[in-house]
PDB file of N, CA and C in Angstrom:
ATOM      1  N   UNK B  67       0.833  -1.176   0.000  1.00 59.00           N
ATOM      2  CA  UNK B  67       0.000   0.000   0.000  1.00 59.00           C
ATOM      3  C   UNK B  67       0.886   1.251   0.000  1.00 59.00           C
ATOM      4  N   UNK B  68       0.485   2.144  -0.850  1.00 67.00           N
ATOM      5  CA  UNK B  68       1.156   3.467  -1.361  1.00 67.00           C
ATOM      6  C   UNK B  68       0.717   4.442   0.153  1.00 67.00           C
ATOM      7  N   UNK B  69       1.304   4.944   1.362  1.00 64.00           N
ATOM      8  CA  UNK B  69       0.806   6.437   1.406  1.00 64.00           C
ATOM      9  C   UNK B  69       0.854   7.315   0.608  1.00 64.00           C
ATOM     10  N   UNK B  70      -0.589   8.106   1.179  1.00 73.00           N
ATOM     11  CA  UNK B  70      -1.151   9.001   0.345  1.00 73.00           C
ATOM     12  C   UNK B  70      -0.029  10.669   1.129  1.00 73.00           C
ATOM     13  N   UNK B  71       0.510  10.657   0.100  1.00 72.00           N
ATOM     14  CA  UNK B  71       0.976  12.464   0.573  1.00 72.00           C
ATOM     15  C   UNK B  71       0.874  13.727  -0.374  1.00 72.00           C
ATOM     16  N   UNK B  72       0.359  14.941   0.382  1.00 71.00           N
ATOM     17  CA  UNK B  72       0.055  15.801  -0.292  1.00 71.00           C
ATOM     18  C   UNK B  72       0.851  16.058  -1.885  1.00 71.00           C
ATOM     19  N   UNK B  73       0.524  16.691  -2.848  1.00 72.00           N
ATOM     20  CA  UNK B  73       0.800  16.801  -4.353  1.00 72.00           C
ATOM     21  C   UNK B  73       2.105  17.680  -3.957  1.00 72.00           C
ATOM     22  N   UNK B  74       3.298  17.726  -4.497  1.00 82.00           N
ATOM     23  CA  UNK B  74       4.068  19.010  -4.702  1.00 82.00           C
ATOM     24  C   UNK B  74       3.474  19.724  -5.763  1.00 82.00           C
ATOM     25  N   UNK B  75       3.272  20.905  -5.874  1.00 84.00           N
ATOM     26  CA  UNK B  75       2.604  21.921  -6.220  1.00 84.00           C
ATOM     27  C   UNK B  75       2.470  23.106  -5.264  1.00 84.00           C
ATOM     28  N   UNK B  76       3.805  24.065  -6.694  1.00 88.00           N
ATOM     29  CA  UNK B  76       3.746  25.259  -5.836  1.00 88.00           C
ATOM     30  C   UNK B  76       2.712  26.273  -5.741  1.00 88.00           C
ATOM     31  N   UNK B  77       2.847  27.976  -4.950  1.00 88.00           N
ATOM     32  CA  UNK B  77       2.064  28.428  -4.783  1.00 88.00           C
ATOM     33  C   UNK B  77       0.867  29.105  -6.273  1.00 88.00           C
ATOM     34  N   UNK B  78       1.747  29.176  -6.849  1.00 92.00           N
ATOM     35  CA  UNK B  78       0.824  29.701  -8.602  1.00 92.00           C
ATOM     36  C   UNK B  78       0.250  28.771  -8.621  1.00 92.00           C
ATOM     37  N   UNK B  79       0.945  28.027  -9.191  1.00 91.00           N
ATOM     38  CA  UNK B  79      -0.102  26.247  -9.759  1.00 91.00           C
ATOM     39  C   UNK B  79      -1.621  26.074  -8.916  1.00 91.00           C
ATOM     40  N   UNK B  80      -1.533  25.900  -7.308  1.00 89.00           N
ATOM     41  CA  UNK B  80      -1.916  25.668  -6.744  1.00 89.00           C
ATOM     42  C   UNK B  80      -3.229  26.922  -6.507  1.00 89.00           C
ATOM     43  N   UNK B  81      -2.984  28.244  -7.013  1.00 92.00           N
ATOM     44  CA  UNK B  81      -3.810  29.225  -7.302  1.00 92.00           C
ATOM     45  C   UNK B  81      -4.479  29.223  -8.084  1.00 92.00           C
ATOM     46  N   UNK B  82      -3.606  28.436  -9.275  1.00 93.00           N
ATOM     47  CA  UNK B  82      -4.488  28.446 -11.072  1.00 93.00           C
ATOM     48  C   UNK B  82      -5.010  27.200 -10.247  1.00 93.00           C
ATOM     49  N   UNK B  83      -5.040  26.401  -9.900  1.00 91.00           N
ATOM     50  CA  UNK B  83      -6.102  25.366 -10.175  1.00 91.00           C
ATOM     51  C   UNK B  83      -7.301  25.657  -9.385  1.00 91.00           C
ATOM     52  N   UNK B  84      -7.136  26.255  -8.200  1.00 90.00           N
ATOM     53  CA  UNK B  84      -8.391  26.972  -7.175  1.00 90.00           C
ATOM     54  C   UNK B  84      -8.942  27.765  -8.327  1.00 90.00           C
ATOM     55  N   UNK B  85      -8.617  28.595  -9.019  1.00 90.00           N
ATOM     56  CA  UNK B  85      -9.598  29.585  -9.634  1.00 90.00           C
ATOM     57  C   UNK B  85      -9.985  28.418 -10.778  1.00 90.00           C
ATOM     58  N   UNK B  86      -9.652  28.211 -11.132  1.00 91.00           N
ATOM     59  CA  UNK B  86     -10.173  27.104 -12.467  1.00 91.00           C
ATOM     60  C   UNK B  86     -11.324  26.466 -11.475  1.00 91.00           C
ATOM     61  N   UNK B  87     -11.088  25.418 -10.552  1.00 89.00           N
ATOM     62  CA  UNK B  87     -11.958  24.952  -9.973  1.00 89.00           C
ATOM     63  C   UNK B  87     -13.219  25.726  -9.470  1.00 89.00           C
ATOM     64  N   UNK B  88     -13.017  26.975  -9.385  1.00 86.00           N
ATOM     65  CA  UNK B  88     -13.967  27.472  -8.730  1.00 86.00           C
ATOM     66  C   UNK B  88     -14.678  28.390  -9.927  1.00 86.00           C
ATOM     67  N   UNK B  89     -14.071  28.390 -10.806  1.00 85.00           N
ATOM     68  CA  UNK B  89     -14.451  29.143 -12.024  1.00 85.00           C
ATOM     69  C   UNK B  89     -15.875  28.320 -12.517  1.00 85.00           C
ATOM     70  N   UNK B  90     -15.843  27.223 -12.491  1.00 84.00           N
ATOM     71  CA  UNK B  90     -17.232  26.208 -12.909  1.00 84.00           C
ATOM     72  C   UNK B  90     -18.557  26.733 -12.690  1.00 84.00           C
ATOM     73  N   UNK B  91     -19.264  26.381 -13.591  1.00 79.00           N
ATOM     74  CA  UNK B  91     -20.961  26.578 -13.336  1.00 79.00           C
ATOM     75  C   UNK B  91     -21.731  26.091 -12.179  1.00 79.00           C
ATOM     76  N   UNK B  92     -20.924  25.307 -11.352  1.00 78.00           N
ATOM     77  CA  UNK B  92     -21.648  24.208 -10.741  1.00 78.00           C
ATOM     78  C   UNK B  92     -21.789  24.923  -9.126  1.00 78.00           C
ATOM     79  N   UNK B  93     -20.570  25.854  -9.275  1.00 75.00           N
ATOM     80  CA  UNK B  93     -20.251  27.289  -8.400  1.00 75.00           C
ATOM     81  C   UNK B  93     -21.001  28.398  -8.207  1.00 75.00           C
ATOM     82  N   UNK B  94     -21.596  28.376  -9.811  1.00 72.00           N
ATOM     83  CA  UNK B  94     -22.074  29.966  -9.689  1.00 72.00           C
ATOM     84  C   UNK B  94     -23.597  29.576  -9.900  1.00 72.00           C
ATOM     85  N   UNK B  95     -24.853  29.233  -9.079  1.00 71.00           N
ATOM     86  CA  UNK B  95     -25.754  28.887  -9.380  1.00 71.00           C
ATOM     87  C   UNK B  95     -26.884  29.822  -8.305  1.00 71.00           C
ATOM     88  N   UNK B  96     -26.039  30.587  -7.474  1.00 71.00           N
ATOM     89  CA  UNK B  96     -26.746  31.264  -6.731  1.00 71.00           C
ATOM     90  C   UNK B  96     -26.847  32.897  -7.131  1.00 71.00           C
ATOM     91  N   UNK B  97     -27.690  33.875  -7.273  1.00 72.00           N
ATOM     92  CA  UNK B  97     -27.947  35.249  -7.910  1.00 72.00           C
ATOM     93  C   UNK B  97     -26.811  35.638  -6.989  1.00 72.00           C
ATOM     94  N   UNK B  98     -26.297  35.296  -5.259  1.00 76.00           N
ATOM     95  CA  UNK B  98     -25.670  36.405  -4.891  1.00 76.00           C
ATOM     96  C   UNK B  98     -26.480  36.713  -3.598  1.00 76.00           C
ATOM     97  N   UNK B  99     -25.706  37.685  -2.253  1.00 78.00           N
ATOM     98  CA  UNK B  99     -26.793  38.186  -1.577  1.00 78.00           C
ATOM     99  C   UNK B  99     -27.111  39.402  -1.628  1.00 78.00           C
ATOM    100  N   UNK B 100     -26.251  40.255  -2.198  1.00 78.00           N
ATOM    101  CA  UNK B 100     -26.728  41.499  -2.528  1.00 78.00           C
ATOM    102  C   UNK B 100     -27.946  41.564  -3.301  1.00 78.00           C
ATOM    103  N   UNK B 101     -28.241  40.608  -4.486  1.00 83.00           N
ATOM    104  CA  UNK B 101     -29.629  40.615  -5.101  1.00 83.00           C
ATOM    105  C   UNK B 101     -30.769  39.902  -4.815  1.00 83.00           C
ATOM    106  N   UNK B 102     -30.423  39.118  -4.092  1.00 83.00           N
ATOM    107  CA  UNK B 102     -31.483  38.410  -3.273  1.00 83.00           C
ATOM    108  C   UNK B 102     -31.955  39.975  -2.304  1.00 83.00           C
ATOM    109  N   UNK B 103     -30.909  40.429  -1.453  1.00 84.00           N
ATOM    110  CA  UNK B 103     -31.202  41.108  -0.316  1.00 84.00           C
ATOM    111  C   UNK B 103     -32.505  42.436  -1.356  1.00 84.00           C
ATOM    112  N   UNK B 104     -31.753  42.655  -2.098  1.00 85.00           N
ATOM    113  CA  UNK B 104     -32.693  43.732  -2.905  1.00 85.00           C
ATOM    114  C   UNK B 104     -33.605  42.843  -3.865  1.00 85.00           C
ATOM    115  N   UNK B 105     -33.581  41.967  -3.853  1.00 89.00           N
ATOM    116  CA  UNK B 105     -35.263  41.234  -3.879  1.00 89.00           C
ATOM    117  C   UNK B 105     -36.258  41.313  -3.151  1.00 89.00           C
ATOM    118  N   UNK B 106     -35.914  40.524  -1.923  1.00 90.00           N
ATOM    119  CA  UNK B 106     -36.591  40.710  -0.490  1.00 90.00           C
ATOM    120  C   UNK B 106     -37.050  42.040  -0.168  1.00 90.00           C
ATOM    121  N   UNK B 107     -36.318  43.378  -0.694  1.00 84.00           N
ATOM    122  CA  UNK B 107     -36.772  44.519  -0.682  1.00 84.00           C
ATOM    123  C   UNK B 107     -37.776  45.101  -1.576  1.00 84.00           C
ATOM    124  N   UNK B 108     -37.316  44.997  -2.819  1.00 89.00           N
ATOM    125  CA  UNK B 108     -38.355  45.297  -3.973  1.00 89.00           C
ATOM    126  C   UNK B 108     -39.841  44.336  -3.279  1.00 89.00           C
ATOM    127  N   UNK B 109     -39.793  42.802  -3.306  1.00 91.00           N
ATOM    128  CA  UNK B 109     -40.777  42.352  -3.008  1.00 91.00           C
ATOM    129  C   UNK B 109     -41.955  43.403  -1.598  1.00 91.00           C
ATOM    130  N   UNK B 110     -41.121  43.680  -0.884  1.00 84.00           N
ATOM    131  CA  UNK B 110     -41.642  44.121   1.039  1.00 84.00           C
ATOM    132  C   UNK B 110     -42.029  45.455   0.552  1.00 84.00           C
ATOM    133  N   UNK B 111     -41.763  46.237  -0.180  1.00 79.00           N
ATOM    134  CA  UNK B 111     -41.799  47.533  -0.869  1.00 79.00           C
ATOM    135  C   UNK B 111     -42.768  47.424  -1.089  1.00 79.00           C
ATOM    136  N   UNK B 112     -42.984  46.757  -2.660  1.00 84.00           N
ATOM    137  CA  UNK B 112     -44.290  46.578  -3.517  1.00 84.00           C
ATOM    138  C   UNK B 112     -45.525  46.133  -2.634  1.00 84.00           C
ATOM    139  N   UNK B 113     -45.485  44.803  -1.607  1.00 83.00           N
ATOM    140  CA  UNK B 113     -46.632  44.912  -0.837  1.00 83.00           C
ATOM    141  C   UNK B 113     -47.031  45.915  -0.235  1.00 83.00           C
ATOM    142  N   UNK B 114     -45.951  46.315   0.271  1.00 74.00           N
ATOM    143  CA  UNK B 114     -46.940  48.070   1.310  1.00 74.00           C
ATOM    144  C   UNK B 114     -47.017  48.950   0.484  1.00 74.00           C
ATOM    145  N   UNK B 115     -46.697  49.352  -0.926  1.00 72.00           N
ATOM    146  CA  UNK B 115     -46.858  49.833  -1.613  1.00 72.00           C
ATOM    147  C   UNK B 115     -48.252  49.632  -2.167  1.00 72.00           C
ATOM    148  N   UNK B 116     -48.862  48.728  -2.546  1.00 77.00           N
ATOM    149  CA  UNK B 116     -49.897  47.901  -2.778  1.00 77.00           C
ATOM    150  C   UNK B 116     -51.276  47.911  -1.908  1.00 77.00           C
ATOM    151  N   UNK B 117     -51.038  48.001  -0.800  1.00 69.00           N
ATOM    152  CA  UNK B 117     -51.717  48.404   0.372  1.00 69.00           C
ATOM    153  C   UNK B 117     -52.291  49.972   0.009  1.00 69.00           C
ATOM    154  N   UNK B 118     -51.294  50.686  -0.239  1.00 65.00           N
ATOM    155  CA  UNK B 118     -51.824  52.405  -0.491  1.00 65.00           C
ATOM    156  C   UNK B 118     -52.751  52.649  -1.642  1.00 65.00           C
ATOM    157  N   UNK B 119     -54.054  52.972  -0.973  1.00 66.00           N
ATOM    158  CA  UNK B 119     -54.932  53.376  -2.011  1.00 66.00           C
ATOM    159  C   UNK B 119     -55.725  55.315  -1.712  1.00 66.00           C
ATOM    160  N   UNK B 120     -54.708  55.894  -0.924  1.00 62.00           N
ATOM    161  CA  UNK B 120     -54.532  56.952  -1.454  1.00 62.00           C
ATOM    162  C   UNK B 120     -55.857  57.571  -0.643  1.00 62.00           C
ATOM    163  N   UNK B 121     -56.475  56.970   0.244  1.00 67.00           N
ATOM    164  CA  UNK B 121     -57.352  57.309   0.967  1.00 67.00           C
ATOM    165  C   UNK B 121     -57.020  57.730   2.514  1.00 67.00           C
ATOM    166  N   UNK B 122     -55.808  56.856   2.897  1.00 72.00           N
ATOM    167  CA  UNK B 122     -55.443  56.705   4.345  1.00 72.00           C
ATOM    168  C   UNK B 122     -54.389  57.501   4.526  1.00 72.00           C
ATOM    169  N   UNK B 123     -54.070  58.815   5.524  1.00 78.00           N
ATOM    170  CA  UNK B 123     -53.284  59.894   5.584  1.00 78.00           C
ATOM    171  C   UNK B 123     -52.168  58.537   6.327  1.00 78.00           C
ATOM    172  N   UNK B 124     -52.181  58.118   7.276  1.00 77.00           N
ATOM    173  CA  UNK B 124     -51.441  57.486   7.412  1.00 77.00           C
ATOM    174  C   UNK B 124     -50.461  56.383   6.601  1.00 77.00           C
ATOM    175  N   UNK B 125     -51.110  55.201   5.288  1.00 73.00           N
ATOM    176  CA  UNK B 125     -50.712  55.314   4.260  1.00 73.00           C
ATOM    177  C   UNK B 125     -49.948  56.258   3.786  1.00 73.00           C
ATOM    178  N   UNK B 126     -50.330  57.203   3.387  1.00 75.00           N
ATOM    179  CA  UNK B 126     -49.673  58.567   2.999  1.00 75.00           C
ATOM    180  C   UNK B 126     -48.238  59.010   3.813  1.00 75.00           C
ATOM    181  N   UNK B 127     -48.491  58.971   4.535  1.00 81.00           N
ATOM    182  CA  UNK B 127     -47.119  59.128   5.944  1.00 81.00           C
ATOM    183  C   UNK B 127     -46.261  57.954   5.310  1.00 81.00           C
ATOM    184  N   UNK B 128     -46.809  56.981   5.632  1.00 79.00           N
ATOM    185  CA  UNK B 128     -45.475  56.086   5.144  1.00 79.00           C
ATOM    186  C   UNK B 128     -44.946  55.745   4.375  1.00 79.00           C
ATOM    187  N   UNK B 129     -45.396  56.143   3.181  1.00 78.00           N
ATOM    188  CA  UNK B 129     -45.317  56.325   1.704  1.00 78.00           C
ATOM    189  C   UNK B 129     -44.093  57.028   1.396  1.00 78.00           C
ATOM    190  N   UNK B 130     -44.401  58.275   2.653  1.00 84.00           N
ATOM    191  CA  UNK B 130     -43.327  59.591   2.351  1.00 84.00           C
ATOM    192  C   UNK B 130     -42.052  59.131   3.249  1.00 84.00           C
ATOM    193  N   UNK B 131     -42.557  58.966   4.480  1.00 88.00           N
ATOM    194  CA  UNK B 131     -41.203  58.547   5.157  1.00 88.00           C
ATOM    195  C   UNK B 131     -40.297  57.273   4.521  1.00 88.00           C
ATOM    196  N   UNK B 132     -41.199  56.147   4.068  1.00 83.00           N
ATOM    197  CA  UNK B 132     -39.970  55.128   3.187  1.00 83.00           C
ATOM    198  C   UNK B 132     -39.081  55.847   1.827  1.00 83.00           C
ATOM    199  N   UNK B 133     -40.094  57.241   1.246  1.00 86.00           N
ATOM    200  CA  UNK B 133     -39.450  57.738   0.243  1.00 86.00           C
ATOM    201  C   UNK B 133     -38.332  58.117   0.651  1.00 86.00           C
ATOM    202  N   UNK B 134     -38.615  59.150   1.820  1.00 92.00           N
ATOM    203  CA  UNK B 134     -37.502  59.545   2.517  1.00 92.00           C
ATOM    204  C   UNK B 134     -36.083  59.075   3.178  1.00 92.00           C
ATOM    205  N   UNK B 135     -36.746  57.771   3.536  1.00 91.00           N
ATOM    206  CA  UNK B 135     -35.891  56.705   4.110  1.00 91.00           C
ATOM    207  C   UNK B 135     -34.574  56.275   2.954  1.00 91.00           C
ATOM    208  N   UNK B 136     -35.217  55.997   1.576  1.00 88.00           N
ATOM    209  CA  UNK B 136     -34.909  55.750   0.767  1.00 88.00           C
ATOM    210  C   UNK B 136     -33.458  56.525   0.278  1.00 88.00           C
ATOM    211  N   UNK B 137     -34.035  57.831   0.447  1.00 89.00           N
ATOM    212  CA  UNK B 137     -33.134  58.920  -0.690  1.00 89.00           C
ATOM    213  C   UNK B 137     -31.863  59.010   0.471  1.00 89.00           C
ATOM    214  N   UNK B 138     -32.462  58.778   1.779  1.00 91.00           N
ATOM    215  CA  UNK B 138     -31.037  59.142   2.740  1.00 91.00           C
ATOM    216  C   UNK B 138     -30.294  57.639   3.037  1.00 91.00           C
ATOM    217  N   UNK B 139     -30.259  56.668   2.524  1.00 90.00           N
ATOM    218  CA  UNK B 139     -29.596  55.760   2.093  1.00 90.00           C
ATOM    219  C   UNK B 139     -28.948  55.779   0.861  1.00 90.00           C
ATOM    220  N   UNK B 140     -29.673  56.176   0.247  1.00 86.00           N
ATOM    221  CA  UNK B 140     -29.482  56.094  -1.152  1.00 86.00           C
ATOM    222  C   UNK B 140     -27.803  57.045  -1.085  1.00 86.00           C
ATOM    223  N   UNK B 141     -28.065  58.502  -0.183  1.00 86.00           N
ATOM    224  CA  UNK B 141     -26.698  59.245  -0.187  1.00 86.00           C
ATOM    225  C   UNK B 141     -25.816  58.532   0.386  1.00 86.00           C
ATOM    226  N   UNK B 142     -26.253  58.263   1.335  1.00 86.00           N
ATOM    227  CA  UNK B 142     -25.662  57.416   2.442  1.00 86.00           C
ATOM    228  C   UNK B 142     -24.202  56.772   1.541  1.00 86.00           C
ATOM    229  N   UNK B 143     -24.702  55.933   0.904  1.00 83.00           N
ATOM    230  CA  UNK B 143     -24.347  54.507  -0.099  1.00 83.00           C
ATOM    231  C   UNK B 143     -23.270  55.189  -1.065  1.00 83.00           C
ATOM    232  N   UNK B 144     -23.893  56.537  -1.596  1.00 79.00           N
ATOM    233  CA  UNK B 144     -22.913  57.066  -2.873  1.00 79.00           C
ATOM    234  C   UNK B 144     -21.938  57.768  -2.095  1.00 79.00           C
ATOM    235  N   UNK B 145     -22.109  58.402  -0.601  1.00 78.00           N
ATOM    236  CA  UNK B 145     -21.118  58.893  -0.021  1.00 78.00           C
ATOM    237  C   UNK B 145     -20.049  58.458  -0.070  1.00 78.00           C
ATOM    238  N   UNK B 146     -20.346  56.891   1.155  1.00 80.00           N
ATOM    239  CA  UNK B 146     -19.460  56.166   1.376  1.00 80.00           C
ATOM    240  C   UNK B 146     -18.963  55.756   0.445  1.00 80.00           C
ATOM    241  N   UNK B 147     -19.088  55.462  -1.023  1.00 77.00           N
ATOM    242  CA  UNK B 147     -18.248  54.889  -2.441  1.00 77.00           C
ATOM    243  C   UNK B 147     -17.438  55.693  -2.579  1.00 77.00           C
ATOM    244  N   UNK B 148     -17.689  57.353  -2.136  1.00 71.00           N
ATOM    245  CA  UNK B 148     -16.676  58.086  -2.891  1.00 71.00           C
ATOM    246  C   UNK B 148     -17.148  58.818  -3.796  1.00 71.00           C
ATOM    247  N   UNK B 149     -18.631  58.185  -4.551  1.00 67.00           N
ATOM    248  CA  UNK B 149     -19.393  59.035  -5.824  1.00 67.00           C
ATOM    249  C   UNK B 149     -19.542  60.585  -5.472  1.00 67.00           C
ATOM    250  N   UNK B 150     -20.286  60.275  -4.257  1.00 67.00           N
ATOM    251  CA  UNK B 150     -20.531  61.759  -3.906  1.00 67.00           C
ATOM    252  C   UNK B 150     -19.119  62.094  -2.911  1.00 67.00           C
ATOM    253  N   UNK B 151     -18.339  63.386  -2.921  1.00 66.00           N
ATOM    254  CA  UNK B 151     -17.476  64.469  -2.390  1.00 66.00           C
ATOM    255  C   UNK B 151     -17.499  65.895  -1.944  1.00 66.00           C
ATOM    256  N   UNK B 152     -17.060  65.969  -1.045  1.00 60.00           N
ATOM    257  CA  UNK B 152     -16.726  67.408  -0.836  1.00 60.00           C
ATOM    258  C   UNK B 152     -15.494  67.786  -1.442  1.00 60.00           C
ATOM    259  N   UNK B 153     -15.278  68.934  -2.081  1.00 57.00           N
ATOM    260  CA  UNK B 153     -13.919  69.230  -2.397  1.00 57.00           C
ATOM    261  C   UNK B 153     -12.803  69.363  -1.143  1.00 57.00           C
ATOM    262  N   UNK B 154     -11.969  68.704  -1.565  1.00 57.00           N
ATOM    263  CA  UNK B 154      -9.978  68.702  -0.633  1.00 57.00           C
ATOM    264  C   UNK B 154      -9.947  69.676  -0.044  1.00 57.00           C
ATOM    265  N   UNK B 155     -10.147  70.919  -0.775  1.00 55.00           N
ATOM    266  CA  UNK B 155      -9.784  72.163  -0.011  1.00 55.00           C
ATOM    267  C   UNK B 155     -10.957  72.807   1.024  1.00 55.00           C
ATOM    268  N   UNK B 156     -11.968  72.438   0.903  1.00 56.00           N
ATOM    269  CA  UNK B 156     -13.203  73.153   1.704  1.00 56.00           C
ATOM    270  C   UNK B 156     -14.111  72.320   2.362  1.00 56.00           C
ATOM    271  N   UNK B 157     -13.710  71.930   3.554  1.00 60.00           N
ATOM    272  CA  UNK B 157     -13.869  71.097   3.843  1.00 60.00           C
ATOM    273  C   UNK B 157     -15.347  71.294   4.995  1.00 60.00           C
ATOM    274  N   UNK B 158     -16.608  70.728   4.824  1.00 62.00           N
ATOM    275  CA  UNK B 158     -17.859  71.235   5.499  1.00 62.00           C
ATOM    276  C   UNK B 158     -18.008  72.391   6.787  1.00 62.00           C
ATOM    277  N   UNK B 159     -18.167  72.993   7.158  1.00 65.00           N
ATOM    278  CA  UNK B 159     -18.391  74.006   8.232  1.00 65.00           C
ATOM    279  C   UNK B 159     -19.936  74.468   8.616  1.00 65.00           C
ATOM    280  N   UNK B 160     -19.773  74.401  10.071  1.00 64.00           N
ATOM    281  CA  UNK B 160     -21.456  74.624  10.313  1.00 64.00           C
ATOM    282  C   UNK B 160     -21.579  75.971   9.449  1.00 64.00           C
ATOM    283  N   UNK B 161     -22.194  76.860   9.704  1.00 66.00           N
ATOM    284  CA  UNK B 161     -22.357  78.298   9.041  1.00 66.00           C
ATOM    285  C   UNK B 161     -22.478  79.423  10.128  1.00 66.00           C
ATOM    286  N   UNK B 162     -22.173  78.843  11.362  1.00 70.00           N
ATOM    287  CA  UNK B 162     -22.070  79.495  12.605  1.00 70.00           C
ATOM    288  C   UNK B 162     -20.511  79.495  12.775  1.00 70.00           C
ATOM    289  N   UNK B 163     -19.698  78.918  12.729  1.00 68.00           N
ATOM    290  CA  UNK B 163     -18.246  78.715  12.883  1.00 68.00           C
ATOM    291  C   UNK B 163     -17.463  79.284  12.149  1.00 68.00           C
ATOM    292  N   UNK B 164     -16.615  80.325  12.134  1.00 68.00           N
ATOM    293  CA  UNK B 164     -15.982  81.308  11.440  1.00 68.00           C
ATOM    294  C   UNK B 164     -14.956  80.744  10.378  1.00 68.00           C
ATOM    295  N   UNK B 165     -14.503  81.137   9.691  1.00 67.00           N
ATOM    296  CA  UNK B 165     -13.497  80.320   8.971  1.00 67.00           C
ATOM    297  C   UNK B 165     -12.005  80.692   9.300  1.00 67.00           C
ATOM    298  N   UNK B 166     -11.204  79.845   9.237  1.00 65.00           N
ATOM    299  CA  UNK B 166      -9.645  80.201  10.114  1.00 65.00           C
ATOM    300  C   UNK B 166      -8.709  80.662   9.085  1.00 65.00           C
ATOM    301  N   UNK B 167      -8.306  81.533   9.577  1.00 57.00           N
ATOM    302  CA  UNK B 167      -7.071  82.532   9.021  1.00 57.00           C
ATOM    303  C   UNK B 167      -5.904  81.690   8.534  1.00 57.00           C
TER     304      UNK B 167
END
C-alpha cells in the first residue's frame, strides 16, 4: 500500500487550479446576496406599496417617510463609495463657525 501524501505543487499552480476549480458553473448557481437582499426589498416595498390606495393619511405618511428613508440611504451609499465628495480644499463648516485665518 502506497501512502497518500500531499501533491508538490507550488504556490501559482496551486492558485491556477483553485480559480479554475472554482471558475465552474456548478459554483455559480446562486444570484448572490446582494440581489437576493434587494429582492426581499423590492418584493416588502411593492406589498406596502400595494396596500396604499390613497385614501389613508397614514398610508400617505409612510409612503413619504420610506421615500424619505430611501433617498437618505441612497446618499448614504454614494457617499461612502466616494461618488458623492466634498472638495480637498473646503472642507464642510457649520455656518455658525468662522473660517480660520
Amino acid at each position: 500500500m502506497i501512502p497518500l501524501s500531499p501533491p508538490d505543487v507550488d504556490p501559482d499552480e496551486a492558485r491556477r487550479r483553485m480559480l479554475e476549480e472554482l471558475s465552474k458553473s456548478e459554483y455559480d448557481d446562486s444570484p448572490g446576496f446582494v440581489t437576493w437582499l434587494l429582492g426581499m426589498l423590492e418584493t416588502w416595498l411593492m406589498n406596502v406599496l400595494d396596500g396604499i390606495d390613497g385614501s389613508s393619511a397614514a398610508q400617505a405618511g409612510i409612503f413619504v417617510a420610506l421615500a424619505v428613508l430611501l433617498v437618505v440611504v441612497a446618499f448614504l451609499v454614494l457617499r461612502r463609495t466616494g461618488l458623492i465628495r466634498r472638495g480637498p480644499s473646503s472642507p464642510w463648516r457649520p455656518p455658525w463657525m468662522p473660517r480660520r485665518a
